[in-house]
Amino acid sequence: MAMSVSPVRGTRDYLPREMRIRDAMQAIILRTYENNGFQRIQTPIMEDIERLDKSDGGENLNMIFRILKRGQKLDLQKENLTEKDLADMGLRFDLTLPLSRYFANNKAELRLPFKVIQIGEVFRAERPQKGRLREFYQCDIDIIGEETAAAEQELIHTTAKALQALGFDEFTVRLNDRRILFDMIETAGFPKEEVLSVCITFDKLDKIGAEGVRKELTEKGFDRAAIDAFMQIVGNESITLKEIAEYCGDGRAARELEALLESAKELAGGAYGIEYDKSLVRGMGYYTGTIFEIVSPKFKSSIAGGGRYDKMIGKWIGEDYPAVGFSIGFERICEILLNSESLSFDAGQKRMGLFYSDGDVMNDVIRKADEFRAEGYDVTTIRRGKKLGKQIAALENEGFDAVYVYGDEAVKELNR
Amino acid sequence: MAMSVSPVRGTRDYLPREMRIRDAMQAIILRTYENNGFQRIQTPIMEDIERLDKSDGGENLNMIFRILKRGQKLDLQKENLTEKDLADMGLRFDLTLPLSRYFANNKAELRLPFKVIQIGEVFRAERPQKGRLREFYQCDIDIIGEETAAAEQELIHTTAKALQALGFDEFTVRLNDRRILFDMIETAGFPKEEVLSVCITFDKLDKIGAEGVRKELTEKGFDRAAIDAFMQIVGNESITLKEIAEYCGDGRAARELEALLESAKELAGGAYGIEYDKSLVRGMGYYTGTIFEIVSPKFKSSIAGGGRYDKMIGKWIGEDYPAVGFSIGFERICEILLNSESLSFDAGQKRMGLFYSDGDVMNDVIRKADEFRAEGYDVTTIRRGKKLGKQIAALENEGFDAVYVYGDEAVKELNR
């Protein structure tokens, strides 16, 4: 009964060699986050389906994996059965929504500001033909309970450190503020209640270009005059944040962003770029203020992204808490680093293969291996086959540091 | 719009303090496994639903979380709709079935014996009233490609080391062999095809006692004579493995188990117990030979368990590969260790709280924190409130090692 043995579409099996690098990378990220005063927590992968459906997850709401109800709760006889009748839970599509629920649930036991690390898997029913993963890791830091830009500053500083610790040298943090974006859109003459709809179209600027944006806004039935006014600002490549501030809104958000840009630049000290990007939107519906992402010339899409979501916790408990988060796209940086020639991640411990023969007493072999283990080697015992040379070559190829044949005088160091 | 903020039933939120201990424990287990020559891999959490349903997962097959089909694949108009029509994937209920699929899929790139580590979450739709977790961690090691008891020996040795590294001092490894169990059942006179059914009932011995087992076997309609013969052996507390070997089968399995028991005892050197347990069954349908579990007087159920499953990989690819695995019940040992007074897990790095005031320049504060970070402290920056003493007491209570108030001359060590 031969069955397919591939992982389900959009998921992956990780081989030992790649896993070693992924583990080392996650350890570097975690260490950097902890060193900068963040604490790790964990939320369940399964979440209440209503909570997921009612969240402001933008496009991700269409990509929720739903878990079938079980036992008597599953009523297949019901008339006009819909998807909603069938599922009671879903898999988390990001780490931010679960964090806001977690904070609401546990805030009595948490010290403010709550500086929190989450490293875990998220699930999105992406269309498989896109070649995107449907099950992948995110590495997030968030600060809850800090309303000033000190939070943004710290998230940018810490995320940049993590990327540097991983060996990234060229990257730029792009910043914008949803409030500025909303003001621009309203000032141009779009109706207040359509601001998010305009944002969704504008977010496609990179993909479909200015003409594409103009076309889609026209198709959505917006006023020609509003579209013209809006496209004039966003099409003006030399317009500064100050000029935008003068043009629209009360200018407060722009002044705050200007201050953050200056202070983040000063802290970066030229080690990485900091810049204002008036066309940065970020997909999530829940952002209320600053939004940011990190781009690298080595990779076309962003490698980290985040923003402020001051209204999300209030949805749970009726009381708002300021909150900002920054998420590293772990799979993207893995892809970059695995393909980078300059990178050589060595995950620490020296490795040895210890060969034994059928006649050897197994307990003696194990005790010998334990001696080397106590000396600092990670030792794997291997039964000696007919072609010892081939077996040794395989270990060398895997990056092992030494071999020892049971009974021999000396350890043989491998040339790597 | 107040909504429930509790995690879904049977799942948990992990607070920073507990998470720190869990992370430290997983790191100890992983380090021990790696030091003993095992390599970490990872399989997807989502698996093909047919593969899960057709596996020999015993009771777990009734506890699979099913994922609803999406888009056009979900046909709610179909007549006589059943559960099978609705789901195309499920969440893994253990790490063994995915490992066998993984091995079948990747064997061309894997070196034999394949000694493998898996640390990850598994999902079971346990009835919530039982108080069991529905989403929890397992820490497994497996050896694929080694047919002799050298594999069992190494798994027991390594798992015992991991428990010792975690601070466990009193535990016993109990061993049995499914072949002996099957022989006993057949020799007693049960039909060959009912052997697993008898096993399932017999597995409940601890819960329902000998009388309960006898009653259930009678209800299943088995011969009085077979039940009597079987209960006589299993009820005989002084019967030895040798005597059982003489009584049933060809005695080969019993001789092999005897040899393993002796050699494992010799290797353990009295540091932990090794014993034969004729009533050990283990729930999974896929075990074909040795089965084992670890019990501790500190906890009523087993804290680790495993066995040999030589026929599982053959189901995928038509070619059998010998395979054995040992799984630590991570949540159980967490529960024991968190409640243990003798235990004090300290997860390494010293922690400092750095207080700043509203008037301080944030970048200077961050640079000062970076200095302490470079010195080896994990530093969290905190805005100074009205009651600094209370803020410091909170850190002390969390186990922080030091505080520093920005502008002060010296670091204040905390008395812990």
mmCIF file of N, CA, C and O in Angstrom, chain A residues 1 4-6 13-15 19 23 31 35-37 39-40 42 45 51 66 68 101-102 105-106 111 115 135 146 153 157 161 263 266 315 363 370 373 377-381 383 398, chain B residues 1 4-6 13-15 19 23 31 35-37 39-40 42 45 51 66 68 101-102 105-106 109 111 115 135 146 153 157 161 263 266 315 363 370 373 377-381 383 398:
data_model
loop_
_atom_site.group_PDB
_atom_site.id
_atom_site.type_symbol
_atom_site.label_atom_id
_atom_site.label_comp_id
_atom_site.label_asym_id
_atom_site.label_seq_id
_atom_site.Cartn_x
_atom_site.Cartn_y
_atom_site.Cartn_z
ATOM 1 N N MET A 1 0.844 -1.203 0.000
ATOM 2 C CA MET A 1 0.000 0.000 0.000
ATOM 3 C C MET A 1 0.877 1.251 0.000
ATOM 4 O O MET A 1 1.091 1.899 1.008
ATOM 5 N N SER A 4 1.580 8.472 -0.636
ATOM 6 C CA SER A 4 2.485 9.601 -0.769
ATOM 7 C C SER A 4 3.186 9.849 0.569
ATOM 8 O O SER A 4 2.590 9.729 1.627
ATOM 9 N N VAL A 5 4.466 10.173 0.506
ATOM 10 C CA VAL A 5 5.195 10.447 1.738
ATOM 11 C C VAL A 5 5.686 11.893 1.801
ATOM 12 O O VAL A 5 6.451 12.266 2.691
ATOM 13 N N SER A 6 5.233 12.711 0.840
ATOM 14 C CA SER A 6 5.606 14.125 0.885
ATOM 15 C C SER A 6 4.841 14.812 2.014
ATOM 16 O O SER A 6 3.725 14.427 2.321
ATOM 17 N N ASP A 13 9.624 19.356 5.367
ATOM 18 C CA ASP A 13 10.444 18.549 6.268
ATOM 19 C C ASP A 13 11.807 19.242 6.371
ATOM 20 O O ASP A 13 12.369 19.635 5.348
ATOM 21 N N TYR A 14 12.346 19.362 7.583
ATOM 22 C CA TYR A 14 13.660 19.972 7.729
ATOM 23 C C TYR A 14 14.714 18.909 8.002
ATOM 24 O O TYR A 14 14.608 18.159 8.966
ATOM 25 N N LEU A 15 15.713 18.843 7.133
ATOM 26 C CA LEU A 15 16.793 17.873 7.286
ATOM 27 C C LEU A 15 17.747 18.325 8.393
ATOM 28 O O LEU A 15 17.811 19.504 8.722
ATOM 29 N N MET A 19 18.328 22.059 9.876
ATOM 30 C CA MET A 19 17.763 22.251 11.213
ATOM 31 C C MET A 19 18.806 22.825 12.171
ATOM 32 O O MET A 19 18.499 23.663 13.016
ATOM 33 N N ASP A 23 18.173 26.175 14.098
ATOM 34 C CA ASP A 23 18.271 26.218 15.562
ATOM 35 C C ASP A 23 19.270 27.267 16.015
ATOM 36 O O ASP A 23 19.021 28.014 16.965
ATOM 37 N N ARG A 31 18.593 34.981 22.079
ATOM 38 C CA ARG A 31 19.601 35.528 22.974
ATOM 39 C C ARG A 31 19.640 37.053 22.890
ATOM 40 O O ARG A 31 19.732 37.757 23.891
ATOM 41 N N ASN A 35 18.765 39.452 25.925
ATOM 42 C CA ASN A 35 19.813 40.356 26.383
ATOM 43 C C ASN A 35 19.314 41.801 26.436
ATOM 44 O O ASN A 35 19.801 42.614 27.204
ATOM 45 N N ASN A 36 18.297 42.088 25.603
ATOM 46 C CA ASN A 36 17.755 43.434 25.577
ATOM 47 C C ASN A 36 16.513 43.591 26.444
ATOM 48 O O ASN A 36 15.746 44.543 26.290
ATOM 49 N N GLY A 37 16.340 42.629 27.368
ATOM 50 C CA GLY A 37 15.336 42.810 28.411
ATOM 51 C C GLY A 37 13.932 42.347 28.074
ATOM 52 O O GLY A 37 12.981 42.727 28.753
ATOM 53 N N GLN A 39 11.121 39.183 27.569
ATOM 54 C CA GLN A 39 10.875 37.884 28.203
ATOM 55 C C GLN A 39 10.017 37.018 27.288
ATOM 56 O O GLN A 39 9.025 37.472 26.729
ATOM 57 N N ARG A 40 10.366 35.745 27.216
ATOM 58 C CA ARG A 40 9.620 34.877 26.309
ATOM 59 C C ARG A 40 8.316 34.370 26.934
ATOM 60 O O ARG A 40 8.285 34.017 28.111
ATOM 61 N N GLN A 42 4.485 32.050 25.663
ATOM 62 C CA GLN A 42 3.935 31.201 24.610
ATOM 63 C C GLN A 42 2.418 31.157 24.697
ATOM 64 O O GLN A 42 1.849 31.060 25.775
ATOM 65 N N ILE A 45 -1.359 27.344 19.791
ATOM 66 C CA ILE A 45 -1.493 27.408 18.341
ATOM 67 C C ILE A 45 -2.972 27.442 17.946
ATOM 68 O O ILE A 45 -3.355 28.099 16.995
ATOM 69 N N ARG A 51 -12.827 34.515 17.707
ATOM 70 C CA ARG A 51 -11.814 35.532 18.000
ATOM 71 C C ARG A 51 -10.953 35.790 16.773
ATOM 72 O O ARG A 51 -10.589 36.929 16.475
ATOM 73 N N ARG A 66 -9.341 26.208 9.626
ATOM 74 C CA ARG A 66 -10.400 25.977 10.614
ATOM 75 C C ARG A 66 -10.392 24.537 11.091
ATOM 76 O O ARG A 66 -10.210 23.623 10.281
ATOM 77 N N LEU A 68 -12.331 21.351 12.570
ATOM 78 C CA LEU A 68 -13.672 20.784 12.597
ATOM 79 C C LEU A 68 -14.111 20.535 14.041
ATOM 80 O O LEU A 68 -13.332 20.051 14.868
ATOM 81 N N ARG A 101 -4.774 38.829 23.243
ATOM 82 C CA ARG A 101 -5.667 38.023 24.082
ATOM 83 C C ARG A 101 -4.949 37.585 25.357
ATOM 84 O O ARG A 101 -5.490 37.657 26.466
ATOM 85 N N TYR A 102 -3.722 37.145 25.188
ATOM 86 C CA TYR A 102 -2.885 36.709 26.309
ATOM 87 C C TYR A 102 -2.718 37.829 27.328
ATOM 88 O O TYR A 102 -2.885 37.623 28.529
ATOM 89 N N ASN A 105 -5.825 38.427 29.209
ATOM 90 C CA ASN A 105 -6.108 37.318 30.127
ATOM 91 C C ASN A 105 -5.195 37.311 31.348
ATOM 92 O O ASN A 105 -5.596 36.871 32.415
ATOM 93 N N ASN A 106 -3.973 37.771 31.190
ATOM 94 C CA ASN A 106 -2.973 37.599 32.257
ATOM 95 C C ASN A 106 -2.434 38.893 32.840
ATOM 96 O O ASN A 106 -1.457 38.881 33.582
ATOM 97 N N ARG A 111 4.183 42.571 34.607
ATOM 98 C CA ARG A 111 4.781 43.866 34.954
ATOM 99 C C ARG A 111 4.819 44.745 33.708
ATOM 100 O O ARG A 111 5.185 44.296 32.636
ATOM 101 N N LYS A 115 7.528 43.617 28.060
ATOM 102 C CA LYS A 115 8.401 43.469 26.885
ATOM 103 C C LYS A 115 8.516 41.990 26.603
ATOM 104 O O LYS A 115 9.095 41.249 27.392
ATOM 105 N N GLU A 135 2.887 26.944 6.801
ATOM 106 C CA GLU A 135 3.226 26.723 8.206
ATOM 107 C C GLU A 135 4.644 27.245 8.364
ATOM 108 O O GLU A 135 5.556 26.709 7.744
ATOM 109 N N GLU A 146 3.648 51.115 26.851
ATOM 110 C CA GLU A 146 4.527 52.284 26.663
ATOM 111 C C GLU A 146 3.954 53.096 25.513
ATOM 112 O O GLU A 146 3.958 52.649 24.370
ATOM 113 N N GLN A 153 11.539 52.973 19.359
ATOM 114 C CA GLN A 153 12.988 53.113 19.357
ATOM 115 C C GLN A 153 13.663 51.803 19.811
ATOM 116 O O GLN A 153 14.599 51.312 19.189
ATOM 117 N N HIS A 157 15.898 49.193 17.579
ATOM 118 C CA HIS A 157 17.268 48.961 18.058
ATOM 119 C C HIS A 157 17.516 47.462 18.266
ATOM 120 O O HIS A 157 18.535 46.909 17.830
ATOM 121 N N LYS A 161 19.795 44.803 16.074
ATOM 122 C CA LYS A 161 20.862 44.026 16.721
ATOM 123 C C LYS A 161 20.759 42.543 16.374
ATOM 124 O O LYS A 161 21.775 41.872 16.146
ATOM 125 N N SER A 263 15.931 60.414 16.090
ATOM 126 C CA SER A 263 16.574 59.749 17.222
ATOM 127 C C SER A 263 16.993 58.319 16.838
ATOM 128 O O SER A 263 18.040 57.827 17.265
ATOM 129 N N GLU A 266 20.205 58.639 14.923
ATOM 130 C CA GLU A 266 21.335 58.931 15.810
ATOM 131 C C GLU A 266 21.797 57.649 16.500
ATOM 132 O O GLU A 266 22.988 57.370 16.588
ATOM 133 N N LYS A 315 -10.258 46.027 22.601
ATOM 134 C CA LYS A 315 -11.354 45.232 22.041
ATOM 135 C C LYS A 315 -11.714 44.054 22.936
ATOM 136 O O LYS A 315 -12.826 43.555 22.915
ATOM 137 N N ASN A 363 28.342 -2.087 25.953
ATOM 138 C CA ASN A 363 28.461 -1.205 27.118
ATOM 139 C C ASN A 363 29.835 -0.541 27.200
ATOM 140 O O ASN A 363 29.952 0.615 27.611
ATOM 141 N N ASP A 370 30.962 7.999 26.236
ATOM 142 C CA ASP A 370 30.678 8.923 27.341
ATOM 143 C C ASP A 370 31.921 9.688 27.786
ATOM 144 O O ASP A 370 31.841 10.854 28.188
ATOM 145 N N ARG A 373 32.305 12.394 25.378
ATOM 146 C CA ARG A 373 31.229 13.368 25.600
ATOM 147 C C ARG A 373 31.576 14.284 26.760
ATOM 148 O O ARG A 373 31.332 15.490 26.715
ATOM 149 N N TYR A 377 32.967 16.613 23.293
ATOM 150 C CA TYR A 377 32.497 16.200 21.973
ATOM 151 C C TYR A 377 31.026 15.769 22.033
ATOM 152 O O TYR A 377 30.618 15.148 23.016
ATOM 153 N N ASP A 378 30.267 16.056 20.978
ATOM 154 C CA ASP A 378 28.999 15.373 20.765
ATOM 155 C C ASP A 378 29.349 14.104 19.988
ATOM 156 O O ASP A 378 29.872 14.182 18.879
ATOM 157 N N VAL A 379 29.062 12.935 20.569
ATOM 158 C CA VAL A 379 29.542 11.682 19.975
ATOM 159 C C VAL A 379 28.388 10.803 19.520
ATOM 160 O O VAL A 379 27.462 10.521 20.284
ATOM 161 N N THR A 380 28.439 10.366 18.272
ATOM 162 C CA THR A 380 27.458 9.411 17.784
ATOM 163 C C THR A 380 28.171 8.087 17.519
ATOM 164 O O THR A 380 29.256 8.063 16.924
ATOM 165 N N THR A 381 27.579 6.981 18.013
ATOM 166 C CA THR A 381 28.192 5.674 17.798
ATOM 167 C C THR A 381 27.622 5.064 16.520
ATOM 168 O O THR A 381 26.434 5.167 16.247
ATOM 169 N N ARG A 383 27.916 1.521 13.890
ATOM 170 C CA ARG A 383 28.448 0.199 13.629
ATOM 171 C C ARG A 383 29.301 0.261 12.370
ATOM 172 O O ARG A 383 28.903 0.827 11.354
ATOM 173 N N GLU A 398 29.416 15.866 6.318
ATOM 174 C CA GLU A 398 28.407 16.475 7.192
ATOM 175 C C GLU A 398 28.997 17.545 8.096
ATOM 176 O O GLU A 398 28.269 18.190 8.852
ATOM 177 N N MET B 1 -17.498 45.445 23.440
ATOM 178 C CA MET B 1 -17.682 44.058 23.015
ATOM 179 C C MET B 1 -16.740 43.142 23.796
ATOM 180 O O MET B 1 -15.704 42.699 23.301
ATOM 181 N N SER B 4 -14.534 36.491 25.698
ATOM 182 C CA SER B 4 -13.687 35.681 26.564
ATOM 183 C C SER B 4 -12.230 35.823 26.127
ATOM 184 O O SER B 4 -11.931 35.891 24.944
ATOM 185 N N VAL B 5 -11.352 35.925 27.094
ATOM 186 C CA VAL B 5 -9.933 36.034 26.753
ATOM 187 C C VAL B 5 -9.137 34.821 27.224
ATOM 188 O O VAL B 5 -7.909 34.811 27.177
ATOM 189 N N SER B 6 -9.825 33.784 27.702
ATOM 190 C CA SER B 6 -9.124 32.565 28.102
ATOM 191 C C SER B 6 -8.650 31.830 26.869
ATOM 192 O O SER B 6 -9.289 31.880 25.832
ATOM 193 N N ASP B 13 -1.817 29.397 28.387
ATOM 194 C CA ASP B 13 -0.896 30.522 28.213
ATOM 195 C C ASP B 13 0.272 30.294 29.162
ATOM 196 O O ASP B 13 0.053 29.958 30.325
ATOM 197 N N TYR B 14 1.485 30.479 28.694
ATOM 198 C CA TYR B 14 2.648 30.322 29.579
ATOM 199 C C TYR B 14 3.209 31.682 29.970
ATOM 200 O O TYR B 14 3.583 32.472 29.109
ATOM 201 N N LEU B 15 3.240 31.947 31.271
ATOM 202 C CA LEU B 15 3.762 33.214 31.785
ATOM 203 C C LEU B 15 5.292 33.216 31.708
ATOM 204 O O LEU B 15 5.918 32.157 31.668
ATOM 205 N N MET B 19 7.831 30.047 31.522
ATOM 206 C CA MET B 19 8.439 29.860 30.204
ATOM 207 C C MET B 19 9.954 29.755 30.313
ATOM 208 O O MET B 19 10.593 28.972 29.606
ATOM 209 N N ASP B 23 11.904 26.642 28.928
ATOM 210 C CA ASP B 23 12.988 26.809 27.945
ATOM 211 C C ASP B 23 14.281 26.174 28.450
ATOM 212 O O ASP B 23 14.996 25.517 27.692
ATOM 213 N N ARG B 31 20.366 19.455 24.668
ATOM 214 C CA ARG B 31 21.829 19.358 24.786
ATOM 215 C C ARG B 31 22.256 17.913 25.069
ATOM 216 O O ARG B 31 23.214 17.416 24.493
ATOM 217 N N ASN B 35 24.503 15.755 22.604
ATOM 218 C CA ASN B 35 25.778 15.280 23.127
ATOM 219 C C ASN B 35 25.918 13.771 22.917
ATOM 220 O O ASN B 35 27.020 13.244 22.812
ATOM 221 N N ASN B 36 24.765 13.090 22.854
ATOM 222 C CA ASN B 36 24.791 11.648 22.670
ATOM 223 C C ASN B 36 24.630 11.232 21.208
ATOM 224 O O ASN B 36 24.292 10.084 20.910
ATOM 225 N N GLY B 37 24.869 12.199 20.323
ATOM 226 C CA GLY B 37 24.972 11.862 18.912
ATOM 227 C C GLY B 37 23.674 11.831 18.120
ATOM 228 O O GLY B 37 23.638 11.273 17.028
ATOM 229 N N GLN B 39 20.534 13.917 16.129
ATOM 230 C CA GLN B 39 20.417 15.144 15.344
ATOM 231 C C GLN B 39 18.969 15.595 15.293
ATOM 232 O O GLN B 39 18.063 14.779 15.067
ATOM 233 N N ARG B 40 18.755 16.877 15.412
ATOM 234 C CA ARG B 40 17.379 17.364 15.427
ATOM 235 C C ARG B 40 16.806 17.535 14.016
ATOM 236 O O ARG B 40 17.481 17.989 13.113
ATOM 237 N N GLN B 42 12.689 18.405 11.983
ATOM 238 C CA GLN B 42 11.345 18.907 12.244
ATOM 239 C C GLN B 42 10.393 18.508 11.125
ATOM 240 O O GLN B 42 10.741 18.572 9.953
ATOM 241 N N ILE B 45 3.368 20.353 11.534
ATOM 242 C CA ILE B 45 2.297 20.073 12.488
ATOM 243 C C ILE B 45 1.070 19.533 11.740
ATOM 244 O O ILE B 45 0.359 18.672 12.243
ATOM 245 N N ARG B 51 -3.416 9.830 5.990
ATOM 246 C CA ARG B 51 -2.243 9.218 6.609
ATOM 247 C C ARG B 51 -2.453 9.087 8.113
ATOM 248 O O ARG B 51 -2.073 8.079 8.713
ATOM 249 N N ARG B 66 -9.235 17.726 13.107
ATOM 250 C CA ARG B 66 -9.319 17.749 11.646
ATOM 251 C C ARG B 66 -9.429 19.175 11.132
ATOM 252 O O ARG B 66 -10.138 19.987 11.728
ATOM 253 N N LEU B 68 -10.645 21.768 8.328
ATOM 254 C CA LEU B 68 -11.680 21.913 7.309
ATOM 255 C C LEU B 68 -11.050 22.203 5.938
ATOM 256 O O LEU B 68 -10.110 22.988 5.834
ATOM 257 N N ARG B 101 6.983 8.901 8.143
ATOM 258 C CA ARG B 101 6.744 9.491 6.828
ATOM 259 C C ARG B 101 7.964 10.292 6.370
ATOM 260 O O ARG B 101 8.412 10.189 5.230
ATOM 261 N N TYR B 102 8.534 11.058 7.285
ATOM 262 C CA TYR B 102 9.721 11.875 7.017
ATOM 263 C C TYR B 102 10.868 10.993 6.540
ATOM 264 O O TYR B 102 11.540 11.293 5.548
ATOM 265 N N ASN B 105 10.316 9.721 3.126
ATOM 266 C CA ASN B 105 10.427 10.798 2.145
ATOM 267 C C ASN B 105 11.861 11.240 1.898
ATOM 268 O O ASN B 105 12.199 11.673 0.805
ATOM 269 N N ASN B 106 12.701 11.156 2.923
ATOM 270 C CA ASN B 106 14.040 11.752 2.830
ATOM 271 C C ASN B 106 15.181 10.768 2.950
ATOM 272 O O ASN B 106 16.335 11.170 3.102
ATOM 273 N N GLU B 109 18.780 11.012 1.699
ATOM 274 C CA GLU B 109 19.711 12.024 2.219
ATOM 275 C C GLU B 109 20.091 11.792 3.678
ATOM 276 O O GLU B 109 20.726 12.637 4.300
ATOM 277 N N ARG B 111 21.869 9.498 6.767
ATOM 278 C CA ARG B 111 22.879 8.503 7.084
ATOM 279 C C ARG B 111 22.308 7.521 8.102
ATOM 280 O O ARG B 111 21.677 7.912 9.074
ATOM 281 N N LYS B 115 19.857 8.690 13.852
ATOM 282 C CA LYS B 115 19.569 8.946 15.272
ATOM 283 C C LYS B 115 19.004 10.347 15.372
ATOM 284 O O LYS B 115 19.715 11.313 15.120
ATOM 285 N N GLU B 135 -2.937 20.361 23.650
ATOM 286 C CA GLU B 135 -1.809 20.866 22.851
ATOM 287 C C GLU B 135 -0.611 20.828 23.779
ATOM 288 O O GLU B 135 -0.601 21.527 24.785
ATOM 289 N N GLU B 146 18.732 0.296 12.970
ATOM 290 C CA GLU B 146 19.518 -0.560 13.861
ATOM 291 C C GLU B 146 18.591 -1.646 14.392
ATOM 292 O O GLU B 146 17.668 -1.376 15.150
ATOM 293 N N GLN B 153 19.276 -0.001 24.007
ATOM 294 C CA GLN B 153 20.285 0.301 25.019
ATOM 295 C C GLN B 153 20.639 1.790 24.996
ATOM 296 O O GLN B 153 20.679 2.461 26.024
ATOM 297 N N HIS B 157 19.793 4.654 27.801
ATOM 298 C CA HIS B 157 20.939 5.350 28.374
ATOM 299 C C HIS B 157 20.801 6.868 28.202
ATOM 300 O O HIS B 157 21.002 7.640 29.151
ATOM 301 N N LYS B 161 19.980 9.792 31.009
ATOM 302 C CA LYS B 161 20.892 10.925 31.199
ATOM 303 C C LYS B 161 20.137 12.255 31.185
ATOM 304 O O LYS B 161 20.443 13.164 31.961
ATOM 305 N N SER B 263 22.123 -6.133 30.332
ATOM 306 C CA SER B 263 23.133 -5.186 29.888
ATOM 307 C C SER B 263 22.723 -3.756 30.272
ATOM 308 O O SER B 263 23.571 -2.929 30.632
ATOM 309 N N GLU B 266 23.611 -3.307 33.874
ATOM 310 C CA GLU B 266 25.042 -3.136 34.066
ATOM 311 C C GLU B 266 25.450 -1.695 33.739
ATOM 312 O O GLU B 266 26.227 -1.081 34.458
ATOM 313 N N LYS B 315 5.146 0.363 5.744
ATOM 314 C CA LYS B 315 3.802 0.711 5.271
ATOM 315 C C LYS B 315 3.830 1.826 4.232
ATOM 316 O O LYS B 315 2.944 1.936 3.406
ATOM 317 N N ASN B 363 18.221 57.876 23.996
ATOM 318 C CA ASN B 363 19.366 57.226 23.357
ATOM 319 C C ASN B 363 20.532 57.017 24.328
ATOM 320 O O ASN B 363 21.229 56.010 24.254
ATOM 321 N N ASP B 370 23.168 49.167 26.861
ATOM 322 C CA ASP B 370 24.022 48.355 25.981
ATOM 323 C C ASP B 370 25.382 48.057 26.627
ATOM 324 O O ASP B 370 25.954 46.984 26.415
ATOM 325 N N ARG B 373 24.787 45.293 28.946
ATOM 326 C CA ARG B 373 24.521 44.084 28.146
ATOM 327 C C ARG B 373 25.824 43.469 27.672
ATOM 328 O O ARG B 373 25.993 42.247 27.677
ATOM 329 N N TYR B 377 25.054 41.238 31.407
ATOM 330 C CA TYR B 377 23.705 41.334 31.976
ATOM 331 C C TYR B 377 22.651 41.323 30.862
ATOM 332 O O TYR B 377 22.866 41.905 29.802
ATOM 333 N N ASP B 378 21.506 40.675 31.130
ATOM 334 C CA ASP B 378 20.322 40.930 30.319
ATOM 335 C C ASP B 378 19.632 42.135 30.949
ATOM 336 O O ASP B 378 19.231 42.077 32.115
ATOM 337 N N VAL B 379 19.506 43.217 30.203
ATOM 338 C CA VAL B 379 19.027 44.470 30.796
ATOM 339 C C VAL B 379 17.689 44.886 30.210
ATOM 340 O O VAL B 379 17.531 44.961 28.992
ATOM 341 N N THR B 380 16.729 45.170 31.087
ATOM 342 C CA THR B 380 15.461 45.713 30.628
ATOM 343 C C THR B 380 15.350 47.146 31.133
ATOM 344 O O THR B 380 15.658 47.431 32.302
ATOM 345 N N THR B 381 14.970 48.077 30.245
ATOM 346 C CA THR B 381 14.828 49.478 30.655
ATOM 347 C C THR B 381 13.386 49.716 31.106
ATOM 348 O O THR B 381 12.448 49.221 30.490
ATOM 349 N N ARG B 383 10.691 52.807 32.722
ATOM 350 C CA ARG B 383 10.455 54.197 33.117
ATOM 351 C C ARG B 383 10.171 54.231 34.620
ATOM 352 O O ARG B 383 9.378 53.450 35.129
ATOM 353 N N GLU B 398 10.775 38.754 40.932
ATOM 354 C CA GLU B 398 10.895 37.983 39.688
ATOM 355 C C GLU B 398 12.240 37.265 39.583
ATOM 356 O O GLU B 398 12.471 36.532 38.621
#
